[in-house]
Amino acid sequence: MTCRSFLTRFALGLALAGLGPACALHAETPTPAPIVLEGHQGAIDAAVFSPDGLHVLTGSADFSAQLWEVSNGRGLGILEGHEHRVSAVAFSPDGTRALTASADGTARVWDLANGQEILKLTHAGGRFTSAAYSPNGRQAVTGGNDGVARLWDLRSGAELRQFSGHFEAITSLALSPDGSRLLTGSTDRTARLWDVASGEEIRVFKGHAALILSVTFSPDGTRILTASWDKTARIWDTETGKVVRELPGHDAAIRAADFSPDGALIVTGEWNRTAYLWNAETGEELRSFEGHGASIDAVDFAPDGRSLLTASWDGMVRLWPLPETLWPDLPDKQPVIAGPPPPPLVAPKAPRVVVAHPDMLVLIIGNRTYAEAPPVAYAHNDADAFAEYFRNTLGVLDENIIVEKDLNSIGMARYFGTDEVPDGRLARRARFVDEIVVIYSGHGVPVFHEQGLPSGYLLPVDVPAAEPGFGAYPLDMLIRQLESLPVRNVTVLLDACFSGLSTQGSLVPGVSGAFGVAVAPPMEKAKVSVLTATDFRTPQFAHWLDDKRHGAFTYYTLDGLRGAADSDGDGRIHLSELRDHVDEKLAQQDLRQSPSLLPGSEDTVLFEYAPED
């Protein structure tokens, strides 16, 4: 079994023994309609069948794991306690316990008879990215963002061994069917095979052109399967380390992959919302599975091989029955002794699915401490709050959320580029995404010209407010640079003013705090939408809310994005609705501050929620 996670994604390999020969493979009949499991409040990062195939366990960006009944799609209970997204899940071999691993740096073992947490494993200062139960049920393995896998004793909670060798984060891991070998995949583009008993590295599998997102063993352990951002899946010989077959016909990054219980089939899940079924021997594509609204991040075959699941950032799991011609001829096995289906642990919440943004890149800048200007007291808090929203509510990958605190002039130019050197860091990453959001909390300043109104500039922390010509970044150039990016749209949120004023008076030393100017609105471009904290044409300043410890614009913007700005109740939040919401809240607080909106060519839909049933 395999499950995979977002910003980094994860695989989970569980042992399936005693599997037999394959039947003839063909796919003449249409794909039957799936059963849909719906109820998570965020993207689903992980999903697996129980050993008896009667239940499914899921892990989500909403910080919870949920247990489901396969026969009718009913939610049986919620496992709550994690403080960050649940990135990996697994059943114990007897099906009576669950293992969950989270970006909060803990892995937890739960008793499914009563929903109680019975053990917590802690990775201080790091994040767990993947996890697997050992076939004997007495140990577990976790993978972390530090590139280290760890073996744990599930009776005492003691860490028994570390597996160190990857240069970057582990994204996926699996244990061989007999539990003697560990397989790990990493963002360093390699997979590695380890001896569980000694912790020694046995073999390195190299060849992928981008990060590896999913790894698993074949049921007999003689083959391994890797899936990568480079749009290929590869089957390798476990003992020789050589590639046996490549599945190259994918259109997007492959985020999850799994062998069928007899090893005859492979299922892959893609960034492009589609899963594919393959003949493992010939590499022939047999059929596809479509219907998800976002990236597929987990796939798993049922233990009997007669169905499979796909789980997605759209917050849903789909259970797909396979035609009888593809069913494996498995030998009789001793039934798994599992506990009775648990009663609901917490009443499942009514379905309300956040439309995920798998193709979004977010750059957040919080400039608090300036060399020659008053501090912006809550800029770092603003940056952290926006990052948490995009990560936990919208399910944006961790690696696609960039947070910069106290960014200097060189750093700002490196991200956005300049007219002379346009190829900045955003430009280099833009070809991998469809939309970009840029957020700035900090000072803006006016720059005067011989004629006309001043222009607005962003103020890096190392540039004097009195001399912005020495490195401040023009809004006009920012919008030009963003317009040139090869993406569908760019949204800019600016918690800043450009009048030369601040809550502590003038930004310019020696100038009266009553001094303030209007500035010319920046140029408008078709792809770039800009919402700012203040009116360009009025000398205003951006207020803070000391009781909230945030900028007022940031606080009410996040309030709006969580649903309060949806004035017409259609489940969609447009930039114009967000501006109106923030404007109303500022007026209710009697703050002389009116947000400005430059909508570009359309009133952008920032975020969308599927209507509640």
Coordinates of C-alpha atoms in Angstrom, one line a residue:
M1 CA 0.0 0.0 0.0
T2 CA 1.2 3.5 -0.7
C3 CA 0.1 6.9 0.4
R4 CA 1.6 10.2 -0.6
S5 CA 1.6 13.8 0.8
F6 CA 1.7 17.9 -0.8
L7 CA 4.6 20.5 -0.4
T8 CA 6.4 17.4 0.0
R9 CA 4.3 14.2 -0.6
F10 CA 4.7 10.8 1.0
A11 CA 4.4 7.0 0.4
L12 CA 3.4 4.4 2.8
G13 CA 4.3 0.7 2.1
L14 CA 2.5 -2.1 4.0
A15 CA 3.3 -5.8 3.6
L16 CA 1.0 -8.0 1.5
A17 CA 2.1 -11.7 1.5
G18 CA 1.2 -14.9 -0.4
L19 CA 0.1 -13.3 -3.7
G20 CA -0.4 -15.3 -6.8
P21 CA -0.2 -15.1 -10.6
A22 CA -1.9 -12.5 -12.7
C23 CA -4.9 -12.9 -15.0
A24 CA -5.1 -11.7 -18.5
L25 CA -5.2 -7.9 -18.7
H26 CA -7.4 -5.8 -20.9
A27 CA -9.7 -2.8 -20.5
E28 CA -12.6 -3.0 -22.8
T29 CA -15.3 -1.9 -20.4
P30 CA -15.9 1.7 -19.3
T31 CA -14.7 2.7 -15.8
P32 CA -17.6 2.3 -13.3
A33 CA -18.8 5.2 -11.2
P34 CA -16.8 5.5 -7.9
I35 CA -18.0 5.7 -4.3
V36 CA -17.0 9.2 -3.0
L37 CA -15.8 9.8 0.5
E38 CA -16.4 13.4 1.4
G39 CA -16.1 15.3 4.7
H40 CA -12.6 16.6 5.2
Q41 CA -12.3 20.4 5.5
G42 CA -9.0 20.5 3.6
A43 CA -6.8 18.7 1.1
I44 CA -6.2 15.0 1.6
D45 CA -2.6 14.1 1.8
A46 CA -2.8 10.3 2.6
A47 CA -5.3 7.4 2.3
V48 CA -5.0 3.6 2.7
F49 CA -7.3 0.6 2.8
S50 CA -7.5 -1.4 6.0
P51 CA -6.0 -5.0 5.9
D52 CA -9.5 -6.5 5.5
G53 CA -10.5 -4.0 2.9
L54 CA -13.6 -2.9 4.8
H55 CA -12.4 0.5 5.9
V56 CA -10.3 3.5 4.6
L57 CA -8.1 5.8 6.7
T58 CA -7.4 9.3 5.4
G59 CA -5.1 12.2 6.6
S60 CA -5.7 15.8 5.7
A61 CA -4.5 19.4 5.8
D62 CA -7.4 20.0 8.2
F63 CA -5.2 18.5 11.0
S64 CA -7.3 15.3 11.3
A65 CA -7.4 11.7 10.2
Q66 CA -10.8 10.1 9.4
L67 CA -12.0 6.5 9.3
W68 CA -14.5 5.5 6.6
E69 CA -16.7 2.5 5.8
V70 CA -16.0 1.2 2.3
S71 CA -19.4 -0.4 1.6
N72 CA -21.4 2.8 1.9
G73 CA -18.9 5.7 2.1
R74 CA -20.0 6.6 5.6
G75 CA -17.6 8.4 7.9
L76 CA -17.2 6.4 11.1
G77 CA -15.0 8.8 13.2
I78 CA -12.4 11.5 13.3
L79 CA -9.0 11.3 15.0
E80 CA -8.1 14.7 16.3
G81 CA -5.1 16.0 18.2
H82 CA -2.4 16.9 15.6
E83 CA -1.5 20.6 15.4
H84 CA -0.6 20.6 11.7
R85 CA -1.5 18.7 8.5
V86 CA -1.6 14.9 8.7
S87 CA 0.8 13.8 6.0
A88 CA 0.8 10.0 6.4
V89 CA -1.5 7.3 7.7
A90 CA -1.3 3.5 8.2
F91 CA -3.3 0.6 9.7
S92 CA -1.6 -1.9 12.0
P93 CA -1.4 -5.3 10.4
D94 CA -4.3 -6.6 12.4
G95 CA -6.4 -3.4 11.6
T96 CA -7.1 -2.5 15.3
R97 CA -4.8 0.5 15.4
A98 CA -3.9 3.5 13.3
L99 CA -0.6 5.3 12.8
T100 CA -0.7 9.0 11.8
A101 CA 2.3 11.3 11.1
S102 CA 2.2 15.1 10.9
A103 CA 4.0 18.2 10.0
D104 CA 3.7 19.1 13.7
G105 CA 6.7 16.9 14.4
T106 CA 4.7 14.0 16.0
A107 CA 3.5 10.6 14.9
R108 CA 0.7 9.1 16.9
V109 CA -0.8 5.6 17.5
W110 CA -4.5 5.4 18.0
D111 CA -6.8 2.6 19.3
L112 CA -9.6 2.3 16.7
A113 CA -12.0 0.7 19.2
N114 CA -12.4 3.9 21.1
G115 CA -10.5 6.6 19.2
Q116 CA -8.0 7.2 22.0
E117 CA -4.4 8.2 21.4
I118 CA -2.1 5.6 23.0
L119 CA 1.4 6.7 22.0
K120 CA 3.1 9.8 20.7
L121 CA 6.4 9.8 18.9
T122 CA 8.2 13.2 18.7
H123 CA 10.7 14.6 16.2
A124 CA 11.8 17.8 18.0
G125 CA 12.2 20.8 15.7
G126 CA 11.3 18.9 12.5
R127 CA 8.3 17.5 10.5
F128 CA 7.3 14.0 9.8
T129 CA 6.6 13.5 6.1
S130 CA 5.9 9.7 5.8
A131 CA 5.3 6.6 8.0
A132 CA 4.8 2.9 7.8
Y133 CA 3.9 0.1 10.2
S134 CA 6.3 -2.9 10.3
P135 CA 4.7 -6.2 9.3
N136 CA 5.0 -7.5 12.9
G137 CA 3.1 -4.5 14.2
R138 CA 5.6 -3.9 17.0
Q139 CA 7.6 -1.2 15.2
A140 CA 7.1 1.8 12.8
V141 CA 9.3 3.8 10.5
T142 CA 9.0 7.5 9.9
G143 CA 10.6 9.9 7.4
G144 CA 11.4 13.5 8.0
N145 CA 12.1 16.8 6.4
D146 CA 15.7 16.5 7.7
G147 CA 16.4 13.6 5.3
V148 CA 16.5 11.0 8.1
A149 CA 14.3 7.9 8.6
R150 CA 13.7 6.6 12.1
L151 CA 12.8 3.2 13.4
W152 CA 10.6 3.3 16.6
D153 CA 9.5 0.7 19.2
L154 CA 5.8 1.0 19.5
R155 CA 5.7 -0.5 23.0
S156 CA 8.0 2.0 24.7
G157 CA 8.1 4.8 22.1
A158 CA 11.9 4.6 22.0
E159 CA 13.8 5.6 18.9
L160 CA 15.7 2.4 17.9
R161 CA 17.7 3.5 14.8
Q162 CA 18.3 6.2 12.3
F163 CA 18.8 5.8 8.5
S164 CA 20.9 8.8 7.3
G165 CA 22.2 9.4 3.8
H166 CA 19.8 11.6 1.9
F167 CA 20.9 15.2 1.3
E168 CA 17.4 16.6 1.4
A169 CA 13.9 15.8 2.7
I170 CA 12.5 12.3 2.6
T171 CA 9.2 12.4 0.7
S172 CA 8.2 8.8 0.8
L173 CA 9.1 5.4 2.4
A174 CA 8.0 1.8 2.4
L175 CA 9.0 -1.5 4.1
S176 CA 9.6 -4.7 2.2
P177 CA 6.9 -7.4 2.7
D178 CA 9.2 -9.3 5.2
G179 CA 10.1 -6.1 7.0
S180 CA 13.9 -6.6 6.5
R181 CA 14.4 -3.8 4.0
L182 CA 13.5 -0.1 4.1
L183 CA 13.0 2.0 0.9
T184 CA 13.1 5.8 1.0
G185 CA 12.6 8.5 -1.7
S186 CA 13.8 12.0 -1.5
T187 CA 13.8 15.5 -3.0
D188 CA 17.5 14.8 -3.7
R189 CA 16.2 12.7 -6.7
T190 CA 17.4 9.4 -5.3
A191 CA 15.8 6.4 -3.7
R192 CA 17.8 4.4 -1.2
L193 CA 17.5 0.8 0.1
W194 CA 18.4 0.1 3.7
D195 CA 19.0 -2.9 6.0
V196 CA 16.5 -2.5 8.8
A197 CA 18.4 -4.5 11.3
S198 CA 21.7 -2.6 11.0
G199 CA 20.6 0.7 9.6
E200 CA 23.2 0.4 6.8
E201 CA 22.6 1.7 3.3
I202 CA 22.5 -1.2 0.7
R203 CA 21.9 0.6 -2.6
V204 CA 21.2 3.9 -4.2
F205 CA 18.8 4.2 -7.1
K206 CA 19.7 7.1 -9.4
G207 CA 18.2 8.3 -12.7
H208 CA 15.2 10.5 -12.1
A209 CA 15.6 14.1 -13.4
A210 CA 13.6 15.6 -10.5
L211 CA 12.5 14.9 -6.9
I212 CA 11.1 11.5 -6.2
L213 CA 7.5 11.7 -4.7
S214 CA 6.5 8.1 -4.2
V215 CA 8.2 4.7 -3.6
T216 CA 6.9 1.2 -2.9
F217 CA 7.9 -2.5 -3.1
S218 CA 6.2 -5.1 -5.3
P219 CA 4.4 -7.7 -3.3
D220 CA 7.3 -10.2 -3.6
G221 CA 9.9 -7.6 -2.8
T222 CA 11.9 -8.2 -6.0
R223 CA 10.9 -4.9 -7.6
I224 CA 10.6 -1.4 -6.4
L225 CA 8.5 1.4 -8.0
T226 CA 9.4 5.1 -7.9
A227 CA 7.4 8.1 -9.2
S228 CA 8.8 11.5 -9.8
W229 CA 8.2 15.1 -10.5
D230 CA 9.9 14.4 -13.9
K231 CA 6.6 12.8 -15.1
T232 CA 8.0 9.3 -15.1
A233 CA 7.5 6.2 -13.0
R234 CA 10.2 3.5 -13.0
I235 CA 10.3 -0.1 -12.0
W236 CA 13.7 -1.2 -10.7
D237 CA 15.3 -4.6 -9.9
T238 CA 15.7 -4.5 -6.1
E239 CA 19.0 -6.5 -6.1
T240 CA 20.8 -5.1 -9.1
G241 CA 19.5 -1.5 -8.9
K242 CA 18.8 -1.5 -12.7
V243 CA 15.7 0.0 -14.3
V244 CA 13.5 -2.8 -15.6
R245 CA 10.8 -0.6 -17.1
E246 CA 9.8 3.0 -17.4
L247 CA 6.2 4.4 -17.6
P248 CA 6.9 7.6 -19.4
G249 CA 3.5 8.5 -20.9
H250 CA 2.4 11.0 -18.2
D251 CA 1.4 14.6 -18.7
A252 CA 2.4 15.9 -15.3
A253 CA 4.3 15.2 -12.1
I254 CA 3.4 11.8 -10.6
R255 CA 2.6 12.2 -7.0
A256 CA 1.6 8.7 -6.0
A257 CA 2.1 5.1 -7.2
D258 CA 1.3 1.6 -6.1
F259 CA 1.5 -2.1 -7.1
S260 CA -1.6 -4.3 -7.1
P261 CA -1.6 -7.2 -4.6
D262 CA -0.4 -9.7 -7.2
G263 CA 2.1 -7.2 -8.8
A264 CA 0.5 -7.4 -12.2
L265 CA -0.9 -3.8 -12.2
I266 CA 0.3 -0.4 -11.3
V267 CA -1.7 2.7 -10.5
T268 CA -0.3 6.2 -10.7
G269 CA -1.8 9.5 -9.6
E270 CA -0.9 12.8 -11.2
W271 CA -0.8 16.5 -10.6
N272 CA -3.2 16.9 -13.5
R273 CA -6.1 15.3 -11.5
T274 CA -6.0 11.9 -13.4
A275 CA -5.0 8.4 -12.3
Y276 CA -3.8 5.7 -14.7
L277 CA -3.8 1.9 -14.6
W278 CA -0.8 0.1 -16.2
N279 CA 0.2 -3.4 -17.0
A280 CA 3.4 -3.8 -14.9
E281 CA 4.9 -6.4 -17.2
T282 CA 4.5 -4.6 -20.6
G283 CA 4.1 -0.9 -19.5
E284 CA 0.8 -0.7 -21.4
E285 CA -1.8 1.9 -20.2
L286 CA -5.0 0.1 -19.5
R287 CA -7.4 2.8 -18.4
S288 CA -7.6 6.2 -16.7
F289 CA -9.7 7.5 -13.8
E290 CA -11.0 11.1 -14.0
G291 CA -13.2 13.2 -11.8
H292 CA -11.1 14.8 -9.1
G293 CA -10.9 18.6 -9.0
A294 CA -7.2 18.9 -8.0
S295 CA -4.0 16.9 -7.7
I296 CA -4.1 13.2 -6.8
D297 CA -1.8 12.7 -3.8
A298 CA -2.6 9.1 -2.7
V299 CA -3.5 5.9 -4.4
D300 CA -3.9 2.4 -3.0
F301 CA -5.2 -1.0 -4.2
A302 CA -7.7 -2.9 -2.0
P303 CA -6.3 -6.0 -0.5
D304 CA -8.3 -8.2 -2.8
G305 CA -7.2 -6.2 -5.9
R306 CA -10.8 -5.7 -7.1
S307 CA -10.9 -1.9 -6.5
L308 CA -8.5 1.0 -5.8
L309 CA -8.7 4.4 -4.2
T310 CA -7.6 7.8 -5.3
A311 CA -7.3 10.8 -2.8
S312 CA -7.0 14.4 -3.8
W313 CA -6.4 17.9 -2.7
D314 CA -10.1 18.5 -3.6
G315 CA -10.8 16.9 -0.2
M316 CA -12.3 13.7 -1.6
V317 CA -11.5 10.0 -1.9
R318 CA -12.9 8.1 -4.8
L319 CA -13.2 4.3 -4.6
W320 CA -13.1 2.8 -8.1
P321 CA -14.3 -0.8 -8.7
L322 CA -12.2 -2.7 -11.3
P323 CA -13.7 -4.9 -14.0
E324 CA -13.6 -8.6 -13.3
T325 CA -11.1 -9.2 -16.1
L326 CA -8.5 -7.3 -14.1
W327 CA -9.2 -9.1 -10.8
P328 CA -6.1 -11.0 -9.4
D329 CA -6.3 -14.7 -8.8
L330 CA -5.1 -14.6 -5.2
P331 CA -4.7 -17.7 -3.0
D332 CA -6.8 -18.1 0.0
K333 CA -5.2 -16.4 3.1
Q334 CA -6.0 -16.5 6.7
P335 CA -8.5 -13.8 7.5
V336 CA -7.2 -10.7 9.3
I337 CA -8.6 -10.5 12.8
A338 CA -9.7 -6.9 13.2
G339 CA -11.6 -5.1 15.9
P340 CA -15.2 -4.2 15.4
P341 CA -16.0 -1.0 13.4
P342 CA -15.6 1.8 15.9
P343 CA -18.5 4.1 16.8
P344 CA -18.1 7.7 15.7
L345 CA -15.3 9.3 17.6
V346 CA -16.4 12.8 16.7
A347 CA -19.5 13.5 14.6
P348 CA -18.2 14.0 11.1
K349 CA -18.5 17.6 9.9
A350 CA -20.9 18.5 7.1
P351 CA -19.0 18.4 3.8
R352 CA -17.5 21.8 2.9
V353 CA -14.7 21.3 0.4
V354 CA -12.2 24.1 -0.1
V355 CA -11.2 24.2 -3.8
A356 CA -7.5 23.4 -3.6
H357 CA -4.8 25.4 -5.4
P358 CA -2.1 22.8 -6.4
D359 CA -0.7 25.2 -9.0
M360 CA -0.3 28.2 -6.8
L361 CA 3.0 29.9 -5.7
V362 CA 2.9 32.3 -2.8
L363 CA 5.6 34.8 -1.9
I364 CA 5.1 36.6 1.5
I365 CA 7.3 39.4 2.7
G366 CA 7.1 40.8 6.2
N367 CA 9.4 43.8 6.8
R368 CA 9.5 44.7 10.4
T369 CA 12.9 46.0 11.4
Y370 CA 14.3 48.9 9.4
A371 CA 17.8 50.4 9.5
E372 CA 16.5 54.0 9.0
A373 CA 12.8 53.9 9.5
P374 CA 10.4 53.2 12.4
P375 CA 9.6 49.4 12.8
V376 CA 6.4 47.9 11.4
A377 CA 5.5 46.2 14.7
Y378 CA 3.4 43.3 13.4
A379 CA 4.8 42.6 10.0
H380 CA 6.3 39.3 11.0
N381 CA 3.0 38.2 12.5
D382 CA 1.2 39.2 9.3
A383 CA 3.6 37.1 7.3
D384 CA 3.2 34.0 9.5
A385 CA -0.7 34.4 9.5
F386 CA -0.8 34.5 5.7
A387 CA 1.5 31.5 5.4
E388 CA -0.6 29.5 7.8
Y389 CA -3.8 30.4 5.8
F390 CA -2.4 29.3 2.5
R391 CA -0.9 26.2 3.9
N392 CA -3.6 25.0 6.1
T393 CA -6.8 26.3 4.5
L394 CA -5.9 26.2 0.8
G395 CA -3.5 23.3 1.0
V396 CA -0.7 25.0 -0.9
L397 CA 2.5 23.0 -0.8
D398 CA 5.1 24.0 1.8
E399 CA 7.7 24.3 -0.9
N400 CA 5.4 26.7 -2.8
I401 CA 5.0 29.1 0.1
I402 CA 8.0 31.4 0.4
V403 CA 8.2 33.6 3.6
E404 CA 10.8 36.3 3.7
K405 CA 11.2 38.4 6.8
D406 CA 13.1 41.7 6.7
L407 CA 14.0 41.5 3.1
N408 CA 16.7 43.9 1.9
S409 CA 17.0 45.6 -1.5
I410 CA 19.2 42.9 -3.1
G411 CA 16.7 40.2 -2.0
M412 CA 13.8 42.1 -3.4
A413 CA 15.5 42.6 -6.7
R414 CA 16.4 38.9 -6.8
Y415 CA 12.8 37.8 -6.4
F416 CA 11.1 40.2 -8.8
G417 CA 13.9 41.0 -11.2
T418 CA 14.6 44.4 -12.6
D419 CA 14.1 46.1 -16.0
E420 CA 17.8 45.4 -16.6
V421 CA 17.8 41.8 -15.2
P422 CA 14.2 40.6 -15.5
D423 CA 14.9 36.9 -14.8
G424 CA 14.3 36.9 -11.0
R425 CA 13.6 33.9 -8.7
L426 CA 9.8 34.2 -9.3
A427 CA 10.3 34.1 -13.1
R428 CA 12.4 30.9 -12.8
R429 CA 9.7 29.2 -10.7
A430 CA 6.6 30.5 -12.6
R431 CA 6.8 27.9 -15.3
F432 CA 5.8 25.2 -12.8
V433 CA 2.7 26.9 -11.5
D434 CA -0.5 28.5 -12.9
E435 CA -1.1 31.4 -10.5
I436 CA 1.0 33.5 -8.1
V437 CA 0.1 35.5 -5.0
V438 CA 2.5 38.2 -3.7
I439 CA 1.9 39.6 -0.2
Y440 CA 3.8 42.4 1.4
S441 CA 3.5 43.8 4.9
G442 CA 5.9 46.7 5.6
H443 CA 6.6 50.3 4.7
G444 CA 5.9 51.9 1.4
V445 CA 7.3 55.3 0.5
P446 CA 6.6 58.1 -2.1
V447 CA 9.3 59.0 -4.6
F448 CA 9.0 62.5 -6.0
H449 CA 9.4 63.6 -9.7
E450 CA 9.8 66.9 -11.4
Q451 CA 6.2 66.8 -12.6
G452 CA 3.1 65.1 -11.5
L453 CA 2.3 63.0 -8.4
P454 CA 4.9 61.0 -6.6
S455 CA 5.2 57.2 -7.3
G456 CA 4.8 54.5 -4.8
Y457 CA 7.8 52.3 -3.9
L458 CA 8.2 49.3 -1.5
L459 CA 10.9 49.9 1.1
P460 CA 13.5 47.2 1.7
V461 CA 14.8 47.1 5.3
D462 CA 18.3 48.4 4.4
V463 CA 17.1 51.5 2.4
P464 CA 16.8 54.8 4.2
A465 CA 13.2 56.1 4.1
A466 CA 14.6 59.6 3.4
E467 CA 16.5 58.4 0.4
P468 CA 14.4 55.7 -1.3
G469 CA 16.3 56.2 -4.6
F470 CA 19.1 54.0 -3.1
G471 CA 17.3 50.7 -3.5
A472 CA 13.5 51.1 -2.9
Y473 CA 11.5 49.0 -5.4
P474 CA 9.0 50.8 -7.7
L475 CA 5.4 49.5 -7.8
D476 CA 5.3 50.2 -11.5
M477 CA 8.3 47.9 -12.1
L478 CA 6.8 45.3 -9.8
I479 CA 3.7 45.1 -11.9
R480 CA 5.6 45.1 -15.1
Q481 CA 7.7 42.2 -13.9
L482 CA 4.7 40.2 -12.6
E483 CA 2.8 40.8 -15.9
S484 CA 5.6 39.2 -17.8
L485 CA 5.5 35.9 -15.9
P486 CA 4.1 32.9 -17.8
V487 CA 1.1 32.3 -15.4
R488 CA -2.6 32.8 -15.7
N489 CA -2.9 35.5 -13.1
V490 CA -1.0 37.3 -10.3
T491 CA -2.7 38.7 -7.2
V492 CA -0.8 41.3 -5.1
L493 CA -1.9 42.2 -1.5
L494 CA -0.1 45.1 0.0
D495 CA -0.4 46.0 3.7
A496 CA 1.4 49.2 3.2
C497 CA 0.8 52.9 2.5
F498 CA 2.8 55.2 0.2
S499 CA 2.0 58.6 1.7
G500 CA 5.2 58.9 3.7
L501 CA 3.3 58.5 6.9
S502 CA 3.3 55.8 9.6
T503 CA 1.6 55.2 12.9
Q504 CA 4.7 56.8 14.5
G505 CA 4.6 59.9 12.3
S506 CA 6.6 60.7 9.2
L507 CA 8.9 58.2 7.7
V508 CA 11.3 61.0 6.8
P509 CA 13.4 62.2 9.8
G510 CA 13.0 65.8 10.7
V511 CA 9.7 66.2 8.9
S512 CA 6.4 66.9 10.6
G513 CA 4.1 63.9 11.3
A514 CA 1.3 65.9 9.7
F515 CA 3.2 65.7 6.4
G516 CA 1.7 63.2 3.9
V517 CA 1.1 63.0 0.2
A518 CA -1.1 61.3 -2.4
V519 CA 0.7 59.1 -4.9
A520 CA -0.1 58.2 -8.5
P521 CA -1.7 54.8 -8.7
P522 CA 0.6 52.3 -10.4
M523 CA 0.0 51.2 -14.0
E524 CA -2.6 48.5 -14.5
K525 CA -1.9 45.3 -16.4
A526 CA -4.3 42.6 -17.5
K527 CA -2.9 39.6 -15.5
V528 CA -2.0 41.5 -12.3
S529 CA -4.6 42.4 -9.7
V530 CA -3.5 44.6 -6.8
L531 CA -5.3 45.3 -3.5
T532 CA -3.7 47.7 -1.2
A533 CA -4.3 48.8 2.4
T534 CA -4.8 52.5 1.6
D535 CA -6.1 54.9 -1.1
F536 CA -3.3 56.0 -3.4
R537 CA -4.8 59.4 -4.0
T538 CA -5.3 60.3 -0.3
P539 CA -2.5 60.8 2.3
Q540 CA -3.4 57.9 4.6
F541 CA -1.4 55.5 6.6
A542 CA -1.9 51.8 7.3
H543 CA -3.2 51.2 10.8
W544 CA -2.3 48.4 13.2
L545 CA -4.7 46.6 15.6
D546 CA -2.7 46.3 18.8
D547 CA -5.2 44.0 20.4
K548 CA -5.0 41.6 17.5
R549 CA -1.2 42.1 17.0
H550 CA -1.7 42.4 13.2
G551 CA -2.0 45.1 10.6
A552 CA -5.6 46.1 10.2
F553 CA -5.6 45.3 6.5
T554 CA -4.1 41.9 7.1
Y555 CA -6.5 41.0 9.9
Y556 CA -9.6 41.9 8.0
T557 CA -8.3 40.4 4.7
L558 CA -7.8 37.0 6.4
D559 CA -11.2 37.3 8.0
G560 CA -12.7 37.9 4.6
L561 CA -10.8 35.1 3.0
R562 CA -12.1 32.6 5.6
G563 CA -15.6 33.3 4.2
A564 CA -16.7 36.6 5.7
A565 CA -16.2 38.4 2.4
D566 CA -18.6 36.2 0.5
S567 CA -21.3 38.8 0.4
D568 CA -23.6 37.0 -2.1
G569 CA -23.2 33.5 -0.6
D570 CA -22.1 31.9 -3.8
G571 CA -19.0 30.2 -2.3
R572 CA -16.6 32.4 -4.3
I573 CA -14.6 35.4 -3.0
H574 CA -13.8 38.0 -5.6
L575 CA -11.2 40.7 -5.1
S576 CA -14.0 43.3 -5.2
E577 CA -15.9 41.5 -2.4
L578 CA -12.7 41.4 -0.3
R579 CA -12.0 45.1 -0.8
D580 CA -15.6 45.9 0.3
H581 CA -15.3 43.7 3.3
V582 CA -12.1 45.2 4.5
D583 CA -13.4 48.8 3.8
E584 CA -16.5 48.1 5.9
K585 CA -14.5 46.7 8.8
L586 CA -12.0 49.6 8.8
A587 CA -14.9 52.1 8.8
Q588 CA -16.6 50.2 11.7
Q589 CA -13.3 50.7 13.7
D590 CA -13.3 54.4 12.7
L591 CA -10.0 54.1 11.0
R592 CA -9.3 56.6 8.2
Q593 CA -8.0 54.0 5.8
S594 CA -9.7 53.0 2.5
P595 CA -8.3 50.1 0.5
S596 CA -7.5 50.5 -3.2
L597 CA -8.2 47.9 -5.9
L598 CA -6.6 47.7 -9.3
P599 CA -8.5 44.6 -10.7
G600 CA -6.6 44.0 -13.9
S601 CA -8.7 42.7 -16.8
E602 CA -11.2 40.9 -14.5
D603 CA -12.5 40.7 -11.0
T604 CA -10.3 37.8 -9.9
V605 CA -11.8 35.0 -7.8
L606 CA -9.3 34.6 -5.1
F607 CA -10.6 31.5 -3.4
E608 CA -13.6 29.2 -3.8
Y609 CA -15.5 26.9 -1.5
A610 CA -17.8 24.2 -2.7
P611 CA -21.3 24.9 -1.3
E612 CA -22.2 23.0 1.9
D613 CA -24.9 20.4 1.6

